[in-house]
């Protein structure tokens, strides 16, 4: 059996909703205004399920937006992601303890990574986080990516350089006691 149609409280006219939908610049909020604009069409308004298909949301989410509109008006269509409890999972004392722990090598050696920080937090405080959050905590505490630089061939030992030259038939073109470098500028064809 189909759900009964939710009533729509007329906080604004359909034309004003259309104007706000077109003027909105934030993506999530614009989608919310679009949902409301579609639901308040004067001629043959679609059902929440039909609107959900058009905008790429679930019918339940469209109904939730409609309930927020009915209860709060235009404030109910705001993007609420920034205020949805984005509190850090660690208390300040735990963050300080994590910082101290990060000063030492990780238990398995190597360098600290996001998964290693996540495992440390899970084992130490029972906080389950994803590896990306572990990486974000590293960055927030001032740690940066530490990747060894590629070895410069000039950094090889003399013995390694001689062996490489023997294998590849290289000739040392640098100045030698038998062939001094020429001073001055190079002369080319004019």
Short mmCIF file of N, CA and C in Angstrom, two decimals:
data_model
loop_
_atom_site.label_atom_id
_atom_site.label_comp_id
_atom_site.label_asym_id
_atom_site.label_seq_id
_atom_site.Cartn_x
_atom_site.Cartn_y
_atom_site.Cartn_z
N UNK A 1 0.84 -1.18 0.00
CA UNK A 1 0.00 0.00 0.00
C UNK A 1 0.89 1.24 0.00
N UNK A 2 0.52 2.23 -0.74
CA UNK A 2 1.30 3.46 -0.86
C UNK A 2 1.18 4.28 0.42
N UNK A 3 2.25 5.00 0.71
CA UNK A 3 2.23 5.86 1.88
C UNK A 3 1.33 7.06 1.62
N UNK A 4 0.70 7.56 2.68
CA UNK A 4 -0.11 8.77 2.48
C UNK A 4 0.81 9.95 2.18
N UNK A 5 0.34 10.83 1.36
CA UNK A 5 1.13 11.99 0.95
C UNK A 5 1.34 12.92 2.14
N UNK A 6 2.60 13.31 2.33
CA UNK A 6 2.92 14.24 3.42
C UNK A 6 2.42 15.63 3.06
N UNK A 7 1.87 16.32 4.01
CA UNK A 7 1.46 17.70 3.72
C UNK A 7 2.70 18.59 3.59
N UNK A 8 2.56 19.66 2.84
CA UNK A 8 3.65 20.62 2.67
C UNK A 8 3.19 21.95 3.23
N UNK A 9 3.88 22.40 4.27
CA UNK A 9 3.54 23.68 4.89
C UNK A 9 4.03 24.79 3.96
N UNK A 10 3.16 25.73 3.59
CA UNK A 10 3.55 26.78 2.63
C UNK A 10 4.32 27.93 3.30
N UNK A 11 5.56 27.66 3.75
CA UNK A 11 6.38 28.73 4.34
C UNK A 11 6.70 29.80 3.29
N UNK A 12 6.93 29.37 2.04
CA UNK A 12 7.24 30.28 0.94
C UNK A 12 6.41 29.86 -0.27
N UNK A 13 6.24 30.78 -1.20
CA UNK A 13 5.52 30.45 -2.44
C UNK A 13 6.42 29.59 -3.33
N UNK A 14 5.79 28.95 -4.29
CA UNK A 14 6.56 28.11 -5.23
C UNK A 14 7.57 28.95 -6.01
N UNK A 15 7.20 30.17 -6.38
CA UNK A 15 8.12 31.05 -7.13
C UNK A 15 9.33 31.45 -6.28
N UNK A 16 9.09 31.73 -5.00
CA UNK A 16 10.20 32.08 -4.11
C UNK A 16 11.12 30.87 -3.88
N UNK A 17 10.54 29.68 -3.78
CA UNK A 17 11.35 28.46 -3.65
C UNK A 17 12.19 28.27 -4.90
N UNK A 18 11.60 28.50 -6.08
CA UNK A 18 12.34 28.38 -7.34
C UNK A 18 13.48 29.40 -7.39
N UNK A 19 13.23 30.63 -6.93
CA UNK A 19 14.27 31.65 -6.93
C UNK A 19 15.43 31.25 -6.01
N UNK A 20 15.10 30.75 -4.82
CA UNK A 20 16.15 30.35 -3.89
C UNK A 20 16.92 29.13 -4.39
N UNK A 21 16.22 28.23 -5.05
CA UNK A 21 16.88 27.05 -5.63
C UNK A 21 17.91 27.50 -6.68
N UNK A 22 17.52 28.40 -7.56
CA UNK A 22 18.43 28.86 -8.62
C UNK A 22 19.56 29.72 -8.08
N UNK A 23 19.32 30.45 -6.98
CA UNK A 23 20.34 31.34 -6.42
C UNK A 23 21.33 30.63 -5.50
N UNK A 24 20.99 29.46 -5.02
CA UNK A 24 21.83 28.76 -4.06
C UNK A 24 23.13 28.30 -4.72
N UNK A 25 24.26 28.47 -4.03
CA UNK A 25 25.57 28.11 -4.57
C UNK A 25 26.19 26.89 -3.88
N UNK A 26 25.68 26.49 -2.73
CA UNK A 26 26.21 25.32 -2.04
C UNK A 26 25.51 24.06 -2.55
N UNK A 27 26.29 23.05 -2.88
CA UNK A 27 25.77 21.85 -3.53
C UNK A 27 24.68 21.11 -2.77
N UNK A 28 24.94 20.78 -1.51
CA UNK A 28 23.96 20.01 -0.73
C UNK A 28 22.68 20.83 -0.54
N UNK A 29 22.86 22.07 -0.15
CA UNK A 29 21.70 22.91 0.09
C UNK A 29 20.90 23.13 -1.20
N UNK A 30 21.59 23.26 -2.32
CA UNK A 30 20.91 23.44 -3.61
C UNK A 30 20.05 22.21 -3.93
N UNK A 31 20.59 21.02 -3.64
CA UNK A 31 19.81 19.80 -3.87
C UNK A 31 18.56 19.80 -2.99
N UNK A 32 18.70 20.26 -1.75
CA UNK A 32 17.54 20.31 -0.86
C UNK A 32 16.48 21.27 -1.40
N UNK A 33 16.92 22.43 -1.90
CA UNK A 33 15.97 23.37 -2.48
C UNK A 33 15.33 22.78 -3.74
N UNK A 34 16.11 22.03 -4.52
CA UNK A 34 15.55 21.41 -5.72
C UNK A 34 14.47 20.41 -5.35
N UNK A 35 14.71 19.61 -4.31
CA UNK A 35 13.71 18.65 -3.85
C UNK A 35 12.42 19.39 -3.50
N UNK A 36 12.55 20.44 -2.73
CA UNK A 36 11.35 21.19 -2.32
C UNK A 36 10.67 21.85 -3.52
N UNK A 37 11.46 22.38 -4.43
CA UNK A 37 10.91 23.01 -5.64
C UNK A 37 10.09 21.99 -6.44
N UNK A 38 10.64 20.76 -6.58
CA UNK A 38 9.91 19.74 -7.33
C UNK A 38 8.63 19.32 -6.59
N UNK A 39 8.72 19.18 -5.26
CA UNK A 39 7.56 18.73 -4.49
C UNK A 39 6.44 19.77 -4.45
N UNK A 40 6.77 21.05 -4.62
CA UNK A 40 5.74 22.10 -4.52
C UNK A 40 5.25 22.57 -5.88
N UNK A 41 5.51 21.82 -6.93
CA UNK A 41 5.00 22.23 -8.25
C UNK A 41 3.48 22.36 -8.20
N UNK A 42 2.94 23.44 -8.72
CA UNK A 42 1.48 23.60 -8.66
C UNK A 42 0.74 22.60 -9.55
N UNK A 43 1.31 22.25 -10.69
CA UNK A 43 0.63 21.32 -11.60
C UNK A 43 1.22 19.91 -11.43
N UNK A 44 0.42 18.98 -11.01
CA UNK A 44 0.78 17.56 -10.84
C UNK A 44 2.08 17.39 -10.06
N UNK A 45 2.10 17.71 -8.77
CA UNK A 45 3.33 17.54 -8.00
C UNK A 45 3.71 16.07 -7.89
N UNK A 46 4.99 15.75 -8.04
CA UNK A 46 5.42 14.34 -7.96
C UNK A 46 5.44 13.87 -6.51
N UNK A 47 5.52 12.57 -6.35
CA UNK A 47 5.63 11.97 -5.02
C UNK A 47 7.09 12.07 -4.57
N UNK A 48 7.36 11.92 -3.27
CA UNK A 48 8.74 11.91 -2.80
C UNK A 48 9.59 10.83 -3.48
N UNK A 49 9.01 9.69 -3.78
CA UNK A 49 9.76 8.63 -4.45
C UNK A 49 10.17 9.06 -5.87
N UNK A 50 9.27 9.74 -6.58
CA UNK A 50 9.60 10.22 -7.93
C UNK A 50 10.67 11.31 -7.88
N UNK A 51 10.57 12.20 -6.90
CA UNK A 51 11.58 13.24 -6.74
C UNK A 51 12.93 12.62 -6.39
N UNK A 52 12.91 11.60 -5.55
CA UNK A 52 14.16 10.94 -5.15
C UNK A 52 14.90 10.38 -6.35
N UNK A 53 14.16 9.79 -7.28
CA UNK A 53 14.78 9.25 -8.49
C UNK A 53 15.38 10.38 -9.33
N UNK A 54 14.69 11.49 -9.41
CA UNK A 54 15.16 12.61 -10.22
C UNK A 54 16.44 13.24 -9.68
N UNK A 55 16.58 13.33 -8.36
CA UNK A 55 17.73 14.04 -7.79
C UNK A 55 18.80 13.10 -7.23
N UNK A 56 18.55 11.81 -7.25
CA UNK A 56 19.57 10.86 -6.81
C UNK A 56 19.62 10.67 -5.30
N UNK A 57 18.51 10.83 -4.63
CA UNK A 57 18.43 10.57 -3.19
C UNK A 57 17.49 9.40 -2.96
N UNK A 58 17.41 8.95 -1.72
CA UNK A 58 16.46 7.89 -1.40
C UNK A 58 15.12 8.52 -1.06
N UNK A 59 14.02 7.78 -1.26
CA UNK A 59 12.71 8.33 -0.90
C UNK A 59 12.62 8.71 0.58
N UNK A 60 13.24 7.94 1.44
CA UNK A 60 13.23 8.26 2.87
C UNK A 60 13.91 9.58 3.17
N UNK A 61 15.01 9.87 2.47
CA UNK A 61 15.71 11.14 2.68
C UNK A 61 14.87 12.32 2.17
N UNK A 62 14.18 12.12 1.06
CA UNK A 62 13.31 13.19 0.54
C UNK A 62 12.19 13.46 1.54
N UNK A 63 11.61 12.40 2.12
CA UNK A 63 10.57 12.59 3.12
C UNK A 63 11.14 13.29 4.36
N UNK A 64 12.37 12.94 4.76
CA UNK A 64 13.00 13.59 5.91
C UNK A 64 13.21 15.08 5.64
N UNK A 65 13.63 15.43 4.42
CA UNK A 65 13.78 16.85 4.06
C UNK A 65 12.43 17.57 4.13
N UNK A 66 11.40 16.90 3.65
CA UNK A 66 10.07 17.51 3.68
C UNK A 66 9.61 17.73 5.13
N UNK A 67 9.90 16.78 6.01
CA UNK A 67 9.54 16.95 7.42
C UNK A 67 10.33 18.09 8.05
N UNK A 68 11.61 18.21 7.68
CA UNK A 68 12.41 19.33 8.19
C UNK A 68 11.87 20.66 7.68
N UNK A 69 11.45 20.70 6.43
CA UNK A 69 10.85 21.93 5.87
C UNK A 69 9.58 22.29 6.62
N UNK A 70 8.73 21.30 6.84
CA UNK A 70 7.48 21.57 7.54
C UNK A 70 7.73 22.08 8.96
N UNK A 71 8.75 21.54 9.63
CA UNK A 71 9.01 21.92 11.03
C UNK A 71 9.79 23.22 11.15
N UNK A 72 10.77 23.45 10.25
CA UNK A 72 11.70 24.56 10.43
C UNK A 72 11.70 25.59 9.31
N UNK A 73 11.01 25.33 8.24
CA UNK A 73 11.02 26.25 7.11
C UNK A 73 12.35 26.19 6.37
N UNK A 74 12.82 27.31 5.88
CA UNK A 74 14.05 27.32 5.06
C UNK A 74 15.28 26.90 5.87
N UNK A 75 15.28 27.10 7.19
CA UNK A 75 16.41 26.65 8.01
C UNK A 75 16.55 25.13 7.99
N UNK A 76 15.48 24.43 7.75
CA UNK A 76 15.52 22.97 7.71
C UNK A 76 16.22 22.42 6.48
N UNK A 77 16.46 23.27 5.48
CA UNK A 77 17.12 22.81 4.25
C UNK A 77 18.62 23.05 4.26
N UNK A 78 19.14 23.63 5.32
CA UNK A 78 20.58 23.94 5.39
C UNK A 78 21.40 22.66 5.43
N UNK A 79 22.65 22.77 4.98
CA UNK A 79 23.60 21.67 5.04
C UNK A 79 24.06 21.54 6.49
N UNK A 80 23.73 20.44 7.12
CA UNK A 80 24.01 20.26 8.54
C UNK A 80 25.25 19.41 8.81
N UNK A 81 26.04 19.12 7.80
CA UNK A 81 27.18 18.22 8.01
C UNK A 81 28.22 18.81 8.96
N UNK A 82 28.40 20.13 8.95
CA UNK A 82 29.42 20.74 9.80
C UNK A 82 29.05 20.66 11.28
N UNK A 83 27.77 20.56 11.59
CA UNK A 83 27.33 20.57 12.98
C UNK A 83 26.78 19.22 13.42
N UNK A 84 27.20 18.13 12.79
CA UNK A 84 26.61 16.84 13.11
C UNK A 84 27.45 16.01 14.08
N UNK A 85 28.14 16.68 14.99
CA UNK A 85 28.90 15.93 15.99
C UNK A 85 30.29 15.58 15.53
N UNK A 86 30.93 16.44 14.81
CA UNK A 86 32.26 16.16 14.33
C UNK A 86 33.31 16.38 15.41
N UNK A 87 33.00 16.00 16.63
CA UNK A 87 33.94 16.14 17.73
C UNK A 87 35.06 15.12 17.58
N UNK A 88 36.27 15.47 18.01
CA UNK A 88 37.35 14.49 17.94
C UNK A 88 37.05 13.30 18.86
N UNK A 89 37.47 12.13 18.45
CA UNK A 89 37.21 10.95 19.25
C UNK A 89 38.14 10.85 20.44
N UNK A 90 39.21 11.65 20.44
CA UNK A 90 40.15 11.62 21.55
C UNK A 90 40.02 12.89 22.38
N UNK A 91 40.09 12.72 23.68
CA UNK A 91 40.12 13.86 24.58
C UNK A 91 41.48 14.54 24.46
N UNK A 92 41.60 15.79 24.88
CA UNK A 92 42.89 16.47 24.78
C UNK A 92 44.03 15.71 25.47
N UNK A 93 43.75 15.08 26.60
CA UNK A 93 44.79 14.30 27.29
C UNK A 93 45.23 13.11 26.44
N UNK A 94 44.26 12.48 25.76
CA UNK A 94 44.60 11.35 24.88
C UNK A 94 45.40 11.83 23.68
N UNK A 95 45.05 13.01 23.13
CA UNK A 95 45.82 13.55 22.01
C UNK A 95 47.26 13.82 22.43
N UNK A 96 47.44 14.35 23.64
CA UNK A 96 48.80 14.60 24.13
C UNK A 96 49.55 13.28 24.31
N UNK A 97 48.88 12.26 24.81
CA UNK A 97 49.51 10.95 24.97
C UNK A 97 49.87 10.35 23.61
N UNK A 98 49.00 10.54 22.62
CA UNK A 98 49.30 10.06 21.27
C UNK A 98 50.52 10.79 20.71
N UNK A 99 50.60 12.09 20.94
CA UNK A 99 51.75 12.85 20.45
C UNK A 99 53.05 12.33 21.05
N UNK A 100 53.02 12.03 22.34
CA UNK A 100 54.22 11.48 23.00
C UNK A 100 54.55 10.12 22.41
N UNK A 101 53.54 9.29 22.17
CA UNK A 101 53.78 7.96 21.60
C UNK A 101 54.35 8.05 20.19
N UNK A 102 53.94 9.07 19.43
CA UNK A 102 54.42 9.22 18.06
C UNK A 102 55.87 9.67 18.00
N UNK A 103 56.41 10.13 19.12
CA UNK A 103 57.82 10.53 19.15
C UNK A 103 58.74 9.31 19.11
N UNK A 104 58.20 8.15 19.47
CA UNK A 104 58.96 6.90 19.47
C UNK A 104 58.61 6.10 18.21
N UNK A 105 59.47 5.17 17.80
CA UNK A 105 59.11 4.33 16.65
C UNK A 105 57.88 3.47 16.97
N UNK A 106 57.10 3.12 15.98
CA UNK A 106 55.93 2.26 16.23
C UNK A 106 56.38 0.88 16.71
N UNK A 107 55.50 0.12 17.34
CA UNK A 107 55.88 -1.19 17.89
C UNK A 107 56.48 -2.14 16.86
N UNK A 108 56.02 -2.08 15.61
CA UNK A 108 56.55 -3.00 14.59
C UNK A 108 57.72 -2.40 13.83
N UNK A 109 58.20 -1.23 14.26
CA UNK A 109 59.31 -0.59 13.57
C UNK A 109 58.82 0.23 12.39
N UNK A 110 59.74 0.76 11.63
CA UNK A 110 59.38 1.56 10.47
C UNK A 110 58.93 2.94 10.88
N UNK A 111 58.00 3.50 10.13
CA UNK A 111 57.47 4.83 10.38
C UNK A 111 56.00 4.74 10.74
N UNK A 112 55.50 5.75 11.44
CA UNK A 112 54.08 5.79 11.77
C UNK A 112 53.26 6.04 10.50
N UNK A 113 52.20 5.30 10.36
CA UNK A 113 51.27 5.46 9.23
C UNK A 113 49.86 5.57 9.79
N UNK A 114 48.91 5.90 8.94
CA UNK A 114 47.52 5.98 9.36
C UNK A 114 47.02 4.68 9.97
N UNK A 115 47.25 3.51 9.32
CA UNK A 115 46.79 2.26 9.92
C UNK A 115 47.47 1.96 11.26
N UNK A 116 48.73 2.33 11.41
CA UNK A 116 49.42 2.08 12.68
C UNK A 116 48.85 2.96 13.79
N UNK A 117 48.51 4.21 13.49
CA UNK A 117 47.90 5.09 14.48
C UNK A 117 46.51 4.56 14.84
N UNK A 118 45.76 4.09 13.86
CA UNK A 118 44.43 3.52 14.13
C UNK A 118 44.54 2.30 15.04
N UNK A 119 45.52 1.43 14.77
CA UNK A 119 45.71 0.24 15.61
C UNK A 119 46.14 0.65 17.02
N UNK A 120 47.00 1.66 17.13
CA UNK A 120 47.45 2.13 18.44
C UNK A 120 46.25 2.66 19.25
N UNK A 121 45.41 3.47 18.63
CA UNK A 121 44.24 4.04 19.32
C UNK A 121 43.26 2.95 19.72
N UNK A 122 43.10 1.96 18.87
CA UNK A 122 42.19 0.85 19.18
C UNK A 122 42.72 0.04 20.36
N UNK A 123 44.02 -0.25 20.35
CA UNK A 123 44.60 -1.04 21.43
C UNK A 123 44.72 -0.28 22.73
N UNK A 124 45.00 1.01 22.66
CA UNK A 124 45.26 1.80 23.86
C UNK A 124 43.98 2.28 24.53
N UNK A 125 43.03 2.81 23.74
CA UNK A 125 41.83 3.41 24.31
C UNK A 125 40.53 2.76 23.86
N UNK A 126 40.60 1.77 22.99
CA UNK A 126 39.39 1.12 22.50
C UNK A 126 38.60 1.96 21.52
N UNK A 127 39.25 2.94 20.90
CA UNK A 127 38.60 3.82 19.93
C UNK A 127 38.80 3.22 18.55
N UNK A 128 37.72 2.92 17.86
CA UNK A 128 37.81 2.35 16.53
C UNK A 128 37.72 3.48 15.51
N UNK A 129 38.78 3.62 14.73
CA UNK A 129 38.82 4.63 13.68
C UNK A 129 39.32 3.98 12.40
N UNK A 130 39.07 4.62 11.28
CA UNK A 130 39.58 4.09 10.03
C UNK A 130 41.01 4.59 9.82
N UNK A 131 41.72 3.97 8.90
CA UNK A 131 43.12 4.34 8.68
C UNK A 131 43.27 5.78 8.20
N UNK A 132 42.27 6.28 7.47
CA UNK A 132 42.32 7.68 7.01
C UNK A 132 42.29 8.64 8.21
N UNK A 133 41.48 8.33 9.22
CA UNK A 133 41.44 9.16 10.41
C UNK A 133 42.78 9.13 11.13
N UNK A 134 43.41 7.96 11.16
CA UNK A 134 44.75 7.86 11.75
C UNK A 134 45.72 8.77 11.03
N UNK A 135 45.64 8.81 9.71
CA UNK A 135 46.51 9.69 8.93
C UNK A 135 46.19 11.16 9.23
N UNK A 136 44.90 11.50 9.33
CA UNK A 136 44.52 12.88 9.63
C UNK A 136 45.01 13.29 11.01
N UNK A 137 44.99 12.38 11.99
CA UNK A 137 45.52 12.71 13.31
C UNK A 137 47.01 12.96 13.23
N UNK A 138 47.72 12.17 12.43
CA UNK A 138 49.15 12.41 12.25
C UNK A 138 49.39 13.82 11.72
N UNK A 139 48.63 14.20 10.70
CA UNK A 139 48.80 15.52 10.08
C UNK A 139 48.43 16.64 11.07
N UNK A 140 47.35 16.46 11.83
CA UNK A 140 46.93 17.48 12.79
C UNK A 140 47.98 17.68 13.89
N UNK A 141 48.71 16.63 14.22
CA UNK A 141 49.74 16.73 15.25
C UNK A 141 51.07 17.22 14.69
N UNK A 142 51.08 17.58 13.40
CA UNK A 142 52.27 18.18 12.81
C UNK A 142 53.22 17.23 12.12
N UNK A 143 52.84 15.98 11.96
CA UNK A 143 53.71 15.03 11.29
C UNK A 143 53.49 15.09 9.79
N UNK A 144 54.53 14.85 9.03
CA UNK A 144 54.44 14.90 7.58
C UNK A 144 54.89 13.58 6.99
N UNK A 145 54.59 13.41 5.74
CA UNK A 145 54.97 12.20 5.03
C UNK A 145 56.49 12.11 4.97
N UNK A 146 57.03 10.98 5.37
CA UNK A 146 58.48 10.78 5.38
C UNK A 146 58.80 9.65 4.41
N UNK A 147 59.21 10.01 3.23
CA UNK A 147 59.59 9.03 2.22
C UNK A 147 61.06 9.23 1.92
N UNK A 148 61.85 8.15 1.97
CA UNK A 148 63.27 8.33 1.67
C UNK A 148 63.45 8.86 0.25
N UNK A 149 64.40 9.77 0.10
CA UNK A 149 64.69 10.31 -1.23
C UNK A 149 65.34 9.23 -2.06
N UNK A 150 65.16 9.27 -3.37
CA UNK A 150 65.85 8.30 -4.22
C UNK A 150 67.36 8.50 -4.11
N UNK A 151 68.08 7.40 -4.18
CA UNK A 151 69.54 7.50 -4.09
C UNK A 151 70.09 8.14 -5.34
N UNK A 152 70.98 9.06 -5.13
CA UNK A 152 71.68 9.70 -6.23
C UNK A 152 72.82 8.77 -6.66
N UNK A 153 72.98 8.54 -7.97
CA UNK A 153 74.08 7.67 -8.39
C UNK A 153 75.43 8.17 -7.91
N UNK A 154 75.58 9.46 -7.73
CA UNK A 154 76.84 10.01 -7.23
C UNK A 154 77.09 9.65 -5.78
N UNK A 155 76.07 9.16 -5.08
CA UNK A 155 76.22 8.80 -3.68
C UNK A 155 76.79 7.41 -3.51
N UNK A 156 77.01 6.70 -4.60
CA UNK A 156 77.58 5.36 -4.52
C UNK A 156 79.04 5.45 -4.08
N UNK A 157 79.51 4.38 -3.48
CA UNK A 157 80.91 4.35 -3.07
C UNK A 157 81.80 4.29 -4.30
N UNK A 158 83.08 4.59 -4.11
CA UNK A 158 84.03 4.55 -5.24
C UNK A 158 84.05 3.16 -5.86
N UNK A 159 84.02 2.14 -5.03
CA UNK A 159 84.07 0.76 -5.55
C UNK A 159 82.83 0.47 -6.40
N UNK A 160 81.64 0.90 -5.94
CA UNK A 160 80.40 0.68 -6.70
C UNK A 160 80.45 1.45 -8.02
N UNK A 161 80.99 2.65 -7.99
CA UNK A 161 81.09 3.43 -9.22
C UNK A 161 82.03 2.76 -10.21
N UNK A 162 83.19 2.25 -9.74
CA UNK A 162 84.13 1.57 -10.66
C UNK A 162 83.50 0.32 -11.24
N UNK A 163 82.78 -0.45 -10.41
CA UNK A 163 82.13 -1.67 -10.91
C UNK A 163 81.08 -1.33 -11.96
N UNK A 164 80.33 -0.28 -11.74
CA UNK A 164 79.30 0.12 -12.69
C UNK A 164 79.93 0.56 -14.01
N UNK A 165 81.01 1.30 -13.92
CA UNK A 165 81.68 1.77 -15.13
C UNK A 165 82.28 0.60 -15.91
N UNK A 166 82.81 -0.41 -15.22
CA UNK A 166 83.35 -1.59 -15.91
C UNK A 166 82.23 -2.33 -16.65
N UNK A 167 81.07 -2.47 -15.99
CA UNK A 167 79.96 -3.20 -16.62
C UNK A 167 79.40 -2.46 -17.82
N UNK A 168 79.32 -1.15 -17.75
CA UNK A 168 78.66 -0.37 -18.79
C UNK A 168 79.63 0.31 -19.76
N UNK A 169 80.89 0.09 -19.57
CA UNK A 169 81.88 0.63 -20.51
C UNK A 169 81.94 2.13 -20.51
N UNK A 170 81.63 2.76 -19.39
CA UNK A 170 81.69 4.23 -19.33
C UNK A 170 83.12 4.69 -19.23
N UNK A 171 83.34 5.84 -19.77
CA UNK A 171 84.63 6.49 -19.68
C UNK A 171 84.44 7.74 -18.87
N UNK A 172 85.33 8.00 -17.95
CA UNK A 172 85.23 9.18 -17.12
C UNK A 172 85.69 10.38 -17.93
N UNK A 173 84.79 11.30 -18.22
CA UNK A 173 85.10 12.46 -19.04
C UNK A 173 85.54 13.64 -18.20
N UNK A 174 85.62 13.46 -16.91
CA UNK A 174 86.02 14.57 -16.06
C UNK A 174 87.52 14.82 -16.22
N UNK A 175 87.94 15.92 -15.66
CA UNK A 175 89.36 16.28 -15.74
C UNK A 175 90.21 15.21 -15.06
N UNK A 176 91.29 14.88 -15.68
CA UNK A 176 92.23 13.93 -15.10
C UNK A 176 93.63 14.51 -15.25
N UNK A 177 94.62 13.95 -14.55
CA UNK A 177 95.96 14.51 -14.66
C UNK A 177 96.48 14.50 -16.09
N UNK A 178 96.04 13.58 -16.94
CA UNK A 178 96.54 13.54 -18.31
C UNK A 178 95.74 14.43 -19.23
N UNK A 179 94.56 14.84 -18.84
CA UNK A 179 93.71 15.67 -19.70
C UNK A 179 93.11 16.80 -18.88
N UNK A 180 93.79 17.92 -18.75
CA UNK A 180 93.24 19.02 -17.93
C UNK A 180 92.05 19.67 -18.62
N UNK A 181 91.19 20.25 -17.81
CA UNK A 181 90.03 20.99 -18.35
C UNK A 181 90.50 22.28 -18.96
N UNK A 182 89.79 22.70 -19.99
CA UNK A 182 90.09 23.97 -20.64
C UNK A 182 89.35 25.08 -19.90
N UNK A 183 90.03 26.14 -19.62
CA UNK A 183 89.39 27.28 -18.96
C UNK A 183 88.83 28.21 -20.01
N UNK A 184 87.86 29.01 -19.65
CA UNK A 184 87.29 29.97 -20.58
C UNK A 184 85.93 29.50 -21.08
N UNK A 185 85.42 30.26 -22.06
CA UNK A 185 84.08 29.91 -22.55
C UNK A 185 84.18 29.02 -23.77
N UNK A 186 83.11 28.29 -23.98
CA UNK A 186 83.06 27.39 -25.12
C UNK A 186 82.80 28.19 -26.39
N UNK A 187 83.36 27.74 -27.44
CA UNK A 187 83.19 28.42 -28.74
C UNK A 187 82.39 27.49 -29.62
N UNK A 188 81.32 28.02 -30.19
CA UNK A 188 80.51 27.20 -31.07
C UNK A 188 80.52 27.76 -32.46
N UNK A 189 79.83 27.08 -33.34
CA UNK A 189 79.73 27.56 -34.72
C UNK A 189 78.86 28.79 -34.78
N UNK A 190 79.24 29.71 -35.62
CA UNK A 190 78.51 30.96 -35.67
C UNK A 190 77.74 31.12 -36.84
#
